[in-house]
Short mmCIF file of C-alpha atoms in Angstrom, two decimals:
data_model
loop_
_atom_site.label_atom_id
_atom_site.label_comp_id
_atom_site.label_asym_id
_atom_site.label_seq_id
_atom_site.Cartn_x
_atom_site.Cartn_y
_atom_site.Cartn_z
CA MET O 1 68.30 4.81 9.86
CA CYS O 2 66.65 6.80 7.11
CA THR O 3 64.93 3.68 5.83
CA ASP O 4 63.56 3.06 9.39
CA ALA O 5 62.04 6.52 9.40
CA ILE O 6 60.60 6.01 5.93
CA MET O 7 59.13 2.47 6.79
CA ARG O 8 57.55 4.19 10.03
CA ARG O 9 55.86 6.87 8.17
CA ALA O 10 54.65 4.38 5.50
CA LEU O 11 53.16 2.10 8.25
CA ILE O 12 51.48 5.12 9.88
CA ALA O 13 50.11 6.31 6.65
CA ALA O 14 48.83 2.69 5.88
CA ALA O 15 47.20 2.63 9.38
CA ALA O 16 45.55 6.04 8.81
CA ILE O 17 44.13 4.96 5.41
CA LEU O 18 42.71 1.72 6.85
CA ALA O 19 41.00 3.55 9.79
CA LEU O 20 39.49 6.16 7.40
CA SER O 21 38.15 3.49 5.04
CA ALA O 22 36.48 1.68 7.92
CA CYS O 23 34.51 4.83 8.66
CA GLN O 24 33.12 5.22 5.22
CA ARG O 25 29.44 4.51 4.44
CA GLN O 26 28.93 1.30 2.58
CA GLY O 27 26.87 1.07 -0.58
CA GLY O 28 28.72 3.57 -2.78
CA ASP O 29 28.53 7.40 -3.25
CA ASP O 30 24.75 7.16 -4.07
CA ALA O 31 23.61 5.61 -0.90
CA ARG O 32 22.28 7.96 1.67
CA ILE O 33 21.85 6.67 5.26
CA ASP O 34 19.62 9.69 6.41
CA GLU O 35 16.90 9.32 3.53
CA PRO O 36 13.68 7.58 4.72
CA PRO O 37 12.44 4.56 2.85
CA PRO O 38 10.01 5.30 0.03
CA PRO O 39 6.29 5.55 1.19
CA GLU O 40 4.29 2.38 1.24
CA ASN O 41 1.41 2.26 -1.30
CA PRO O 42 -1.82 2.68 0.83
CA PHE O 43 -3.76 0.49 -1.40
CA VAL O 44 -1.42 -2.74 -0.90
CA GLY O 45 -2.72 -5.26 1.59
CA ASP O 46 -6.16 -6.25 3.04
CA ILE O 47 -8.81 -3.68 2.36
CA ASN O 48 -12.49 -3.49 3.61
CA ALA O 49 -14.97 -1.36 2.02
CA THR O 50 -18.60 -0.62 2.97
CA GLY O 51 -21.53 1.43 2.12
CA MET O 52 -25.25 1.94 2.73
CA ARG O 53 -28.21 2.45 0.40
CA PRO O 54 -28.29 -0.45 -0.27
CA PRO O 55 -26.15 -1.96 2.39
CA TRP O 56 -23.02 -3.61 0.87
CA SER O 57 -19.48 -4.66 1.74
CA LEU O 58 -16.34 -5.56 -0.16
CA THR O 59 -13.17 -7.22 0.88
CA ILE O 60 -9.91 -6.95 -1.19
CA ARG O 61 -7.48 -9.71 -0.37
CA ALA O 62 -4.33 -10.83 -2.13
CA ASP O 63 -6.21 -13.66 -3.93
CA LYS O 64 -9.86 -12.59 -3.91
CA LEU O 65 -12.35 -9.72 -4.21
CA THR O 66 -15.61 -10.51 -2.24
CA LEU O 67 -18.66 -8.33 -2.79
CA LYS O 68 -21.68 -8.75 -0.54
CA LEU O 69 -24.77 -6.93 -1.54
CA GLU O 70 -28.02 -7.22 0.46
CA GLY O 71 -30.62 -9.43 -1.34
CA HIS O 72 -28.00 -11.02 -3.50
CA ALA O 73 -25.48 -14.00 -3.36
CA PRO O 74 -21.96 -12.95 -2.61
CA VAL O 75 -19.75 -12.28 -5.71
CA VAL O 76 -16.32 -13.96 -5.13
CA VAL O 77 -13.60 -13.51 -7.96
CA ASP O 78 -9.91 -13.92 -8.29
CA ASN O 79 -8.10 -10.60 -7.44
CA PRO O 80 -7.05 -9.32 -10.93
CA GLY O 81 -4.37 -7.01 -9.49
CA MET O 82 -4.58 -3.39 -8.88
CA LEU O 83 -4.18 -0.83 -11.61
CA GLY O 84 -3.18 2.80 -11.17
CA GLU O 85 -1.22 4.58 -8.52
CA GLU O 86 -1.88 6.98 -5.72
CA PRO O 87 -4.20 8.76 -5.11
CA ASN O 88 -6.43 6.18 -6.94
CA ALA O 89 -6.48 2.36 -7.32
CA VAL O 90 -8.62 0.40 -9.60
CA TRP O 91 -9.40 -3.35 -9.76
CA SER O 92 -11.25 -4.45 -12.91
CA THR O 93 -12.65 -7.83 -13.98
CA THR O 94 -15.74 -9.52 -15.12
CA VAL O 95 -18.42 -11.62 -13.45
CA ASP O 96 -20.85 -13.54 -15.56
CA GLY O 97 -20.42 -11.25 -18.33
CA GLN O 98 -20.72 -7.98 -16.28
CA ALA O 99 -17.94 -5.70 -15.54
CA LEU O 100 -16.83 -5.46 -11.81
CA ILE O 101 -14.84 -2.34 -11.29
CA VAL O 102 -13.55 -1.27 -7.79
CA THR O 103 -12.16 2.16 -7.34
CA LEU O 104 -10.62 3.59 -4.27
CA LEU O 105 -9.69 7.22 -3.93
CA ASP O 106 -7.28 8.53 -1.32
CA GLU O 107 -9.44 11.73 -0.31
CA GLY O 108 -8.12 11.84 3.15
CA GLN O 109 -11.48 11.00 4.85
CA CYS O 110 -14.82 9.39 4.18
CA ARG O 111 -17.77 9.18 6.55
CA ASP O 112 -19.89 6.12 6.36
CA GLY O 113 -23.16 7.91 7.04
CA THR O 114 -24.43 5.69 9.82
CA SER O 115 -21.80 5.58 12.57
CA ASP O 116 -19.95 8.61 11.72
CA LEU O 117 -16.74 6.69 11.53
CA LEU O 118 -13.96 8.28 9.48
CA TYR O 119 -12.28 6.11 6.81
CA PRO O 120 -9.32 7.19 4.70
CA TYR O 121 -10.60 6.22 1.27
CA VAL O 122 -13.71 6.67 -0.82
CA ALA O 123 -14.93 3.50 -2.43
CA MET O 124 -16.95 3.09 -5.58
CA VAL O 125 -18.04 -0.36 -6.87
CA THR O 126 -19.70 -0.95 -10.16
CA LEU O 127 -21.16 -4.34 -11.05
CA GLY O 128 -22.98 -4.24 -14.44
CA GLU O 129 -25.48 -1.43 -14.17
CA THR O 130 -25.27 -0.99 -10.37
CA THR O 131 -23.03 1.52 -8.85
CA LEU O 132 -22.34 1.59 -5.10
CA GLN O 133 -20.58 4.24 -3.08
CA GLY O 134 -19.00 4.12 0.26
CA CYS O 135 -15.80 4.20 2.27
CA ALA O 136 -12.84 1.88 2.73
CA SER O 137 -9.80 1.28 4.97
CA ARG O 138 -6.80 -0.87 5.01
CA LEU O 139 -6.58 -3.55 7.67
CA GLN O 140 -3.72 -2.92 10.12
CA GLY O 141 -2.87 -5.51 12.75
CA ARG O 142 -6.33 -7.30 12.61
CA ALA O 143 -7.14 -10.72 11.25
CA ALA O 144 -8.48 -10.56 7.72
CA ASP O 145 -11.99 -11.63 6.98
CA HIS O 146 -11.89 -14.17 4.32
#
């Protein structure tokens, strides 16, 4: 009889241990369920930049950078990859022996000067001796211009 009571207690204890272990979080002690995922880098993805005086536009895509400057042929180069981290991002390459440097600054807001639209980033583009200033934004849910 004594052994039956011991066996019953052992089975109850084993059942309790199994029930408790099923309630534990998976992923080890370091995993935290309530922590949000790390923020996404705002400069990753398709980005459009534009400016006036003189009118220009720039598209940043995963594979290409395309600069259109009024009165000039479009400049299309392979995307060399982004350098830097928030709140700045830089793309640097050469075009026909001239430096092409694109800098985006996360300043919170930028006005384009003609439509009073607000953009989240300030854009600076240098091609050789020419420096262009304007604004930029990341495309969200729209088809990319290629």
